[in-house]
PDB file of C-alpha atoms in Angstrom:
ATOM      1  CA  ASP A  64       8.136 -12.791 -15.336  1.00 62.00           C
ATOM      2  CA  ALA A  65       4.414 -12.986 -13.346  1.00 80.00           C
ATOM      3  CA  GLY A  66       3.742 -10.201 -10.595  1.00 92.00           C
ATOM      4  CA  VAL A  67       1.767 -10.801  -7.710  1.00 95.00           C
ATOM      5  CA  THR A  68      -1.598 -13.008  -8.453  1.00 96.00           C
ATOM      6  CA  GLN A  69      -4.945 -12.847  -6.217  1.00 97.00           C
ATOM      7  CA  SER A  70      -8.652 -14.950  -6.326  1.00 96.00           C
ATOM      8  CA  PRO A  71     -10.953 -14.264  -6.838  1.00 97.00           C
ATOM      9  CA  THR A  72     -10.880 -10.816  -8.287  1.00 95.00           C
ATOM     10  CA  HIS A  73     -14.541 -10.309  -6.686  1.00 96.00           C
ATOM     11  CA  LEU A  74     -16.376 -11.813  -4.169  1.00 96.00           C
ATOM     12  CA  ILE A  75     -19.926 -11.338  -2.018  1.00 98.00           C
ATOM     13  CA  LYS A  76     -20.427 -13.339   0.863  1.00 98.00           C
ATOM     14  CA  THR A  77     -23.489 -12.316   3.986  1.00 98.00           C
ATOM     15  CA  ARG A  78     -22.967 -11.469   7.248  1.00 98.00           C
ATOM     16  CA  GLY A  79     -21.914 -14.988   9.579  1.00 98.00           C
ATOM     17  CA  GLN A  80     -20.125 -16.005   7.049  1.00 98.00           C
ATOM     18  CA  GLN A  81     -16.157 -17.510   6.528  1.00 98.00           C
ATOM     19  CA  VAL A  82     -13.914 -16.426   3.682  1.00 98.00           C
ATOM     20  CA  THR A  83     -10.424 -17.582   2.066  1.00 98.00           C
ATOM     21  CA  LEU A  84      -8.361 -15.267  -0.126  1.00 98.00           C
ATOM     22  CA  ARG A  85      -5.456 -16.547  -1.644  1.00 98.00           C
ATOM     23  CA  CYS A  86      -2.205 -14.726  -3.106  1.00 98.00           C
ATOM     24  CA  SER A  87       0.943 -15.878  -5.063  1.00 97.00           C
ATOM     25  CA  PRO A  88       4.008 -13.236  -5.096  1.00 96.00           C
ATOM     26  CA  ILE A  89       6.414 -13.069  -7.090  1.00 94.00           C
ATOM     27  CA  SER A  90       8.910 -16.251  -8.034  1.00 94.00           C
ATOM     28  CA  GLY A  91      11.434 -15.605  -5.684  1.00 90.00           C
ATOM     29  CA  HIS A  92       9.344 -13.775  -2.993  1.00 91.00           C
ATOM     30  CA  LYS A  93       9.074 -15.110   0.533  1.00 91.00           C
ATOM     31  CA  SER A  94       7.708 -11.914   2.131  1.00 91.00           C
ATOM     32  CA  VAL A  95       4.156 -11.698   2.191  1.00 93.00           C
ATOM     33  CA  SER A  96       1.843  -9.116   3.700  1.00 94.00           C
ATOM     34  CA  TRP A  97      -2.140  -8.081   3.733  1.00 97.00           C
ATOM     35  CA  TYR A  98      -3.338  -4.499   3.631  1.00 97.00           C
ATOM     36  CA  GLN A  99      -7.087  -3.796   3.938  1.00 97.00           C
ATOM     37  CA  GLN A 100      -8.051  -0.699   1.539  1.00 96.00           C
ATOM     38  CA  VAL A 101     -11.795   0.416   2.131  1.00 95.00           C
ATOM     39  CA  LEU A 102     -13.155   2.833   0.041  1.00 90.00           C
ATOM     40  CA  GLY A 103     -11.932   5.952   0.094  1.00 87.00           C
ATOM     41  CA  GLN A 104      -8.985   5.568   2.171  1.00 91.00           C
ATOM     42  CA  GLY A 105      -5.529   4.950   2.051  1.00 94.00           C
ATOM     43  CA  PRO A 106      -4.602   0.475   2.685  1.00 95.00           C
ATOM     44  CA  GLN A 107      -4.292  -0.595   6.041  1.00 96.00           C
ATOM     45  CA  PHE A 108      -1.462  -3.314   7.482  1.00 94.00           C
ATOM     46  CA  ILE A 109      -3.279  -6.560   8.427  1.00 96.00           C
ATOM     47  CA  PHE A 110       0.079  -8.995   8.269  1.00 92.00           C
ATOM     48  CA  GLN A 111       3.061 -10.179   7.333  1.00 92.00           C
ATOM     49  CA  TYR A 112       4.473 -13.599   6.961  1.00 92.00           C
ATOM     50  CA  TYR A 113       7.972 -14.455   6.258  1.00 89.00           C
ATOM     51  CA  GLU A 114       9.149 -18.005   5.820  1.00 89.00           C
ATOM     52  CA  LYS A 115       5.492 -19.192   6.532  1.00 90.00           C
ATOM     53  CA  GLU A 116       6.209 -17.072   9.971  1.00 91.00           C
ATOM     54  CA  GLU A 117       3.956 -14.111  11.192  1.00 91.00           C
ATOM     55  CA  ARG A 118       5.916 -11.396  11.619  1.00 88.00           C
ATOM     56  CA  GLY A 119       3.980  -8.760  12.159  1.00 88.00           C
ATOM     57  CA  ARG A 120       0.080  -8.323  12.762  1.00 92.00           C
ATOM     58  CA  GLY A 121      -2.043  -4.410  12.497  1.00 92.00           C
ATOM     59  CA  ASN A 122      -4.493  -4.168  14.762  1.00 93.00           C
ATOM     60  CA  PHE A 123      -7.193  -5.731  13.008  1.00 97.00           C
ATOM     61  CA  PRO A 124      -9.167  -8.275  15.109  1.00 97.00           C
ATOM     62  CA  ASP A 125      -8.991 -12.111  15.586  1.00 96.00           C
ATOM     63  CA  ARG A 126     -11.553 -13.447  13.059  1.00 98.00           C
ATOM     64  CA  PHE A 127      -8.812 -12.510  10.997  1.00 98.00           C
ATOM     65  CA  SER A 128      -5.980 -15.195   9.834  1.00 97.00           C
ATOM     66  CA  ALA A 129      -3.358 -15.970   7.442  1.00 97.00           C
ATOM     67  CA  ARG A 130      -0.998 -18.171   7.081  1.00 96.00           C
ATOM     68  CA  GLN A 131       1.908 -19.059   4.177  1.00 97.00           C
ATOM     69  CA  PHE A 132       2.936 -22.133   2.401  1.00 96.00           C
ATOM     70  CA  PRO A 133       6.809 -23.658   2.149  1.00 95.00           C
ATOM     71  CA  ASN A 134       5.532 -22.482  -1.746  1.00 95.00           C
ATOM     72  CA  TYR A 135       4.869 -19.002  -0.285  1.00 95.00           C
ATOM     73  CA  SER A 136       1.887 -18.608  -1.626  1.00 97.00           C
ATOM     74  CA  SER A 137      -0.129 -17.451   1.346  1.00 98.00           C
ATOM     75  CA  GLU A 138      -4.170 -17.503   2.481  1.00 98.00           C
ATOM     76  CA  LEU A 139      -6.462 -14.916   4.279  1.00 98.00           C
ATOM     77  CA  ASN A 140      -9.088 -16.002   6.354  1.00 98.00           C
ATOM     78  CA  VAL A 141     -12.044 -14.004   7.691  1.00 98.00           C
ATOM     79  CA  ASN A 142     -14.353 -15.340  10.024  1.00 97.00           C
ATOM     80  CA  ALA A 143     -17.971 -14.060  11.050  1.00 98.00           C
ATOM     81  CA  LEU A 144     -18.199 -11.665   8.559  1.00 98.00           C
ATOM     82  CA  LEU A 145     -19.087  -8.338   9.879  1.00 98.00           C
ATOM     83  CA  LEU A 146     -21.060  -5.414   6.817  1.00 97.00           C
ATOM     84  CA  GLY A 147     -17.771  -3.553   7.870  1.00 97.00           C
ATOM     85  CA  ASP A 148     -15.415  -5.819   7.001  1.00 98.00           C
ATOM     86  CA  SER A 149     -16.559  -5.019   2.810  1.00 98.00           C
ATOM     87  CA  ALA A 150     -13.369  -3.752   1.506  1.00 97.00           C
ATOM     88  CA  LEU A 151     -10.861  -4.367  -1.222  1.00 96.00           C
ATOM     89  CA  TYR A 152      -7.756  -7.089  -0.228  1.00 97.00           C
ATOM     90  CA  LEU A 153      -4.388  -6.634  -1.594  1.00 96.00           C
ATOM     91  CA  CYS A 154      -1.168  -8.577  -1.052  1.00 96.00           C
ATOM     92  CA  ALA A 155       2.188  -7.755  -1.383  1.00 94.00           C
ATOM     93  CA  SER A 156       5.449  -9.839  -1.713  1.00 92.00           C
ATOM     94  CA  SER A 157       8.879  -8.566  -1.285  1.00 88.00           C
ATOM     95  CA  LEU A 158      12.285 -10.091  -1.312  1.00 83.00           C
ATOM     96  CA  GLY A 159      12.618 -10.657   2.746  1.00 72.00           C
ATOM     97  CA  THR A 160      11.660  -8.491   5.550  1.00 62.00           C
ATOM     98  CA  ALA A 161      13.221  -5.363   4.720  1.00 60.00           C
ATOM     99  CA  LEU A 162      12.130  -1.986   2.804  1.00 60.00           C
ATOM    100  CA  SER A 163      15.032  -2.244   1.291  1.00 56.00           C
ATOM    101  CA  GLY A 164      13.883  -3.386  -2.035  1.00 61.00           C
ATOM    102  CA  GLU A 165       9.599  -3.435  -2.230  1.00 80.00           C
ATOM    103  CA  GLN A 166       6.936  -4.720  -2.059  1.00 86.00           C
ATOM    104  CA  TYR A 167       5.258  -5.362  -4.918  1.00 90.00           C
ATOM    105  CA  PHE A 168       1.303  -5.554  -4.877  1.00 93.00           C
ATOM    106  CA  GLY A 169      -1.151  -7.601  -6.375  1.00 94.00           C
ATOM    107  CA  PRO A 170      -4.338  -6.432  -8.424  1.00 93.00           C
ATOM    108  CA  GLY A 171      -6.484  -6.958  -4.655  1.00 95.00           C
ATOM    109  CA  THR A 172      -9.549  -9.000  -4.208  1.00 96.00           C
ATOM    110  CA  ARG A 173     -12.379  -7.014  -3.819  1.00 96.00           C
ATOM    111  CA  LEU A 174     -14.897  -8.301  -1.100  1.00 98.00           C
ATOM    112  CA  THR A 175     -18.275  -7.365  -0.972  1.00 98.00           C
ATOM    113  CA  VAL A 176     -20.226  -8.244   2.675  1.00 98.00           C
ATOM    114  CA  THR A 177     -24.529  -7.882   2.159  1.00 97.00           C
TER     115      THR A 177
ATOM    116  CA  ALA B 238       0.830   9.806  17.640  1.00 65.00           C
ATOM    117  CA  GLN B 239       2.760   8.259  15.070  1.00 75.00           C
ATOM    118  CA  SER B 240       0.509   9.229  11.087  1.00 87.00           C
ATOM    119  CA  VAL B 241       0.898  10.014   8.007  1.00 93.00           C
ATOM    120  CA  THR B 242      -1.380  13.291   5.982  1.00 96.00           C
ATOM    121  CA  GLN B 243      -2.261  14.038   2.530  1.00 97.00           C
ATOM    122  CA  PRO B 244      -4.278  17.649   3.045  1.00 96.00           C
ATOM    123  CA  ASP B 245      -5.194  17.220  -0.372  1.00 96.00           C
ATOM    124  CA  ILE B 246      -8.674  14.969  -1.322  1.00 96.00           C
ATOM    125  CA  HIS B 247      -8.793  15.563  -4.703  1.00 97.00           C
ATOM    126  CA  ILE B 248      -6.398  17.922  -7.137  1.00 97.00           C
ATOM    127  CA  THR B 249      -8.162  19.242 -10.427  1.00 97.00           C
ATOM    128  CA  VAL B 250      -4.763  19.925 -12.581  1.00 97.00           C
ATOM    129  CA  SER B 251      -4.643  20.529 -16.627  1.00 97.00           C
ATOM    130  CA  GLU B 252      -2.532  18.615 -19.218  1.00 97.00           C
ATOM    131  CA  GLY B 253       1.224  19.847 -19.417  1.00 97.00           C
ATOM    132  CA  ALA B 254       0.837  21.865 -15.755  1.00 98.00           C
ATOM    133  CA  SER B 255       2.633  20.535 -13.264  1.00 98.00           C
ATOM    134  CA  LEU B 256       1.382  18.802 -10.462  1.00 98.00           C
ATOM    135  CA  GLU B 257       2.166  18.407  -6.063  1.00 98.00           C
ATOM    136  CA  LEU B 258       1.568  16.518  -4.105  1.00 98.00           C
ATOM    137  CA  ARG B 259       1.551  17.241  -0.327  1.00 98.00           C
ATOM    138  CA  CYS B 260       2.164  14.626   2.609  1.00 97.00           C
ATOM    139  CA  ASN B 261       3.358  14.720   6.090  1.00 96.00           C
ATOM    140  CA  TYR B 262       3.738  12.720   8.660  1.00 93.00           C
ATOM    141  CA  SER B 263       4.188  12.218  12.253  1.00 90.00           C
ATOM    142  CA  TYR B 264       6.445   9.814  13.831  1.00 82.00           C
ATOM    143  CA  GLY B 265       9.470   9.929  16.860  1.00 75.00           C
ATOM    144  CA  ALA B 266      12.206   9.190  13.952  1.00 78.00           C
ATOM    145  CA  THR B 267      12.607   9.532  10.534  1.00 76.00           C
ATOM    146  CA  PRO B 268      10.705   6.754   8.593  1.00 84.00           C
ATOM    147  CA  TYR B 269      11.204   5.344   5.316  1.00 88.00           C
ATOM    148  CA  LEU B 270       8.761   7.072   2.978  1.00 91.00           C
ATOM    149  CA  PHE B 271       7.636   6.239  -0.575  1.00 93.00           C
ATOM    150  CA  TRP B 272       4.798   7.577  -3.279  1.00 97.00           C
ATOM    151  CA  TYR B 273       2.402   4.746  -4.196  1.00 96.00           C
ATOM    152  CA  VAL B 274       0.073   5.697  -7.078  1.00 97.00           C
ATOM    153  CA  GLN B 275      -2.883   3.507  -7.981  1.00 95.00           C
ATOM    154  CA  SER B 276      -5.490   3.392 -11.270  1.00 91.00           C
ATOM    155  CA  PRO B 277      -8.315   1.971 -11.515  1.00 82.00           C
ATOM    156  CA  GLY B 278      -8.696  -1.763 -11.270  1.00 74.00           C
ATOM    157  CA  GLN B 279      -5.025  -1.586 -11.067  1.00 78.00           C
ATOM    158  CA  GLY B 280      -2.692  -2.541  -7.583  1.00 84.00           C
ATOM    159  CA  LEU B 281      -0.700  -0.042  -6.146  1.00 93.00           C
ATOM    160  CA  GLN B 282       2.610   1.040  -7.952  1.00 93.00           C
ATOM    161  CA  LEU B 283       6.000   2.675  -6.298  1.00 93.00           C
ATOM    162  CA  LEU B 284       6.872   5.371  -7.838  1.00 96.00           C
ATOM    163  CA  LEU B 285       9.860   6.568  -5.742  1.00 94.00           C
ATOM    164  CA  LYS B 286      11.187   5.436  -2.546  1.00 92.00           C
ATOM    165  CA  TYR B 287      13.715   7.463   0.664  1.00 91.00           C
ATOM    166  CA  PHE B 288      15.689   5.991   2.960  1.00 86.00           C
ATOM    167  CA  SER B 289      18.470   7.901   3.647  1.00 84.00           C
ATOM    168  CA  GLY B 290      20.939  10.112   1.683  1.00 87.00           C
ATOM    169  CA  ASP B 291      19.535  13.174  -0.779  1.00 89.00           C
ATOM    170  CA  THR B 292      17.082  14.600   0.202  1.00 91.00           C
ATOM    171  CA  LEU B 293      15.590  15.014  -3.097  1.00 96.00           C
ATOM    172  CA  VAL B 294      14.695  11.603  -4.727  1.00 96.00           C
ATOM    173  CA  GLN B 295      13.968  10.522  -7.824  1.00 97.00           C
ATOM    174  CA  GLY B 296      11.434   8.084  -9.372  1.00 96.00           C
ATOM    175  CA  ILE B 297       9.221   7.095 -12.141  1.00 95.00           C
ATOM    176  CA  LYS B 298       6.998   7.957 -15.023  1.00 95.00           C
ATOM    177  CA  GLY B 299       8.760  11.310 -14.340  1.00 97.00           C
ATOM    178  CA  PHE B 300       8.143  12.243 -10.706  1.00 98.00           C
ATOM    179  CA  GLU B 301      10.711  13.286  -8.027  1.00 98.00           C
ATOM    180  CA  ALA B 302      10.046  14.217  -4.328  1.00 98.00           C
ATOM    181  CA  GLU B 303      12.461  16.251  -2.051  1.00 96.00           C
ATOM    182  CA  PHE B 304      12.285  15.208   1.538  1.00 94.00           C
ATOM    183  CA  LYS B 305      11.742  17.976   4.120  1.00 94.00           C
ATOM    184  CA  ARG B 306      13.142  16.369   7.801  1.00 91.00           C
ATOM    185  CA  SER B 307      12.401  19.979   9.798  1.00 91.00           C
ATOM    186  CA  GLN B 308       8.642  19.908   8.004  1.00 93.00           C
ATOM    187  CA  SER B 309       8.802  16.240   8.832  1.00 93.00           C
ATOM    188  CA  SER B 310       7.348  16.326   4.669  1.00 95.00           C
ATOM    189  CA  PHE B 311       7.837  14.357   1.327  1.00 96.00           C
ATOM    190  CA  ASN B 312       6.598  16.269  -1.560  1.00 98.00           C
ATOM    191  CA  LEU B 313       5.495  14.454  -5.085  1.00 98.00           C
ATOM    192  CA  ARG B 314       5.465  16.670  -7.537  1.00 98.00           C
ATOM    193  CA  LYS B 315       5.942  16.539 -12.082  1.00 98.00           C
ATOM    194  CA  PRO B 316       6.875  18.705 -13.726  1.00 97.00           C
ATOM    195  CA  SER B 317       4.222  18.581 -16.543  1.00 97.00           C
ATOM    196  CA  VAL B 318       1.343  15.838 -16.488  1.00 97.00           C
ATOM    197  CA  HIS B 319       0.106  13.803 -17.842  1.00 96.00           C
ATOM    198  CA  TRP B 320      -3.158  12.761 -19.395  1.00 95.00           C
ATOM    199  CA  SER B 321      -2.375   9.334 -18.312  1.00 94.00           C
ATOM    200  CA  ASP B 322      -0.785  10.621 -14.756  1.00 96.00           C
ATOM    201  CA  ALA B 323      -5.230  10.757 -13.648  1.00 96.00           C
ATOM    202  CA  ALA B 324      -5.056   8.295 -10.433  1.00 97.00           C
ATOM    203  CA  GLU B 325      -5.159   7.962  -6.624  1.00 97.00           C
ATOM    204  CA  TYR B 326      -1.854   8.592  -5.095  1.00 98.00           C
ATOM    205  CA  PHE B 327      -0.663   7.262  -1.357  1.00 97.00           C
ATOM    206  CA  CYS B 328       2.145   8.090   0.071  1.00 97.00           C
ATOM    207  CA  ALA B 329       2.908   5.452   3.017  1.00 93.00           C
ATOM    208  CA  VAL B 330       5.965   5.498   5.124  1.00 90.00           C
ATOM    209  CA  ALA B 331       7.503   2.869   7.127  1.00 86.00           C
ATOM    210  CA  PRO B 332       9.139   3.056  10.920  1.00 77.00           C
ATOM    211  CA  PHE B 333      12.663   3.011  10.994  1.00 70.00           C
ATOM    212  CA  SER B 334      12.486  -0.294  13.116  1.00 65.00           C
ATOM    213  CA  ASN B 335       9.978  -1.974  11.821  1.00 60.00           C
ATOM    214  CA  ASP B 336      10.230  -1.863   8.297  1.00 64.00           C
ATOM    215  CA  TYR B 337       7.719  -4.249   7.536  1.00 72.00           C
ATOM    216  CA  LYS B 338       4.722  -2.523   8.016  1.00 83.00           C
ATOM    217  CA  LEU B 339       3.837   0.555   5.269  1.00 89.00           C
ATOM    218  CA  SER B 340       1.584   2.940   6.999  1.00 91.00           C
ATOM    219  CA  PHE B 341      -0.686   4.843   4.354  1.00 94.00           C
ATOM    220  CA  GLY B 342      -2.713   8.436   4.064  1.00 96.00           C
ATOM    221  CA  ALA B 343      -5.360   8.597   2.478  1.00 96.00           C
ATOM    222  CA  GLY B 344      -4.572   9.737  -0.693  1.00 97.00           C
ATOM    223  CA  THR B 345      -4.906  12.394  -3.016  1.00 98.00           C
ATOM    224  CA  THR B 346      -7.234  11.791  -6.258  1.00 97.00           C
ATOM    225  CA  VAL B 347      -6.007  13.451  -9.777  1.00 97.00           C
ATOM    226  CA  THR B 348      -7.834  14.515 -12.476  1.00 97.00           C
ATOM    227  CA  VAL B 349      -6.232  15.101 -15.522  1.00 97.00           C
ATOM    228  CA  ARG B 350      -8.201  17.444 -17.286  1.00 96.00           C
ATOM    229  CA  ALA B 351      -8.126  18.372 -20.838  1.00 90.00           C
TER     230      ALA B 351
END
């Protein structure tokens, strides 16, 4: 079975631009979470979506937004990019909202803002 | 404030030697506890998790972890490391009331020498 897939793998953007990152969960998984991992730090929770509704949001500015589609894939959008947004963006999928299952992580999208 | 602390930024061990990675958490109540491993260029892989019950948890790849409530710790151990264990290891917690949001420590990088 295919794991969590993310696209693109790498991305270079300029300050002030907008970016969209994409995630496809494991087949049958209805929940998608997004994390930001800055170099040298652990991942930080950005969003979780379940059944196309936002279930949780981390401490990130409104420049960050996300959505989930009927096929449970998800997009993360970041507007007005700042240098500090440079990071590895990880997507994780799970069966449902409870962590009694587990979250399966994708390989991430490496975003560089210049 | 709620937090997850991994006191060791970098650990070097010889192949065949034992390994212990420390994790301490600060939460109002015992959260769900996890250990993840991240190899270069790859996403996070779950090694093991603790929700309740037996405080000694067995995971994949020969890893185990022990939950100690009195010390608010969840240390990861492996009796004999292999060169392939070289990676970054993250301790993560999810508050019982918000089980969808993983909070990660800063990580411990493990180097294995021949």
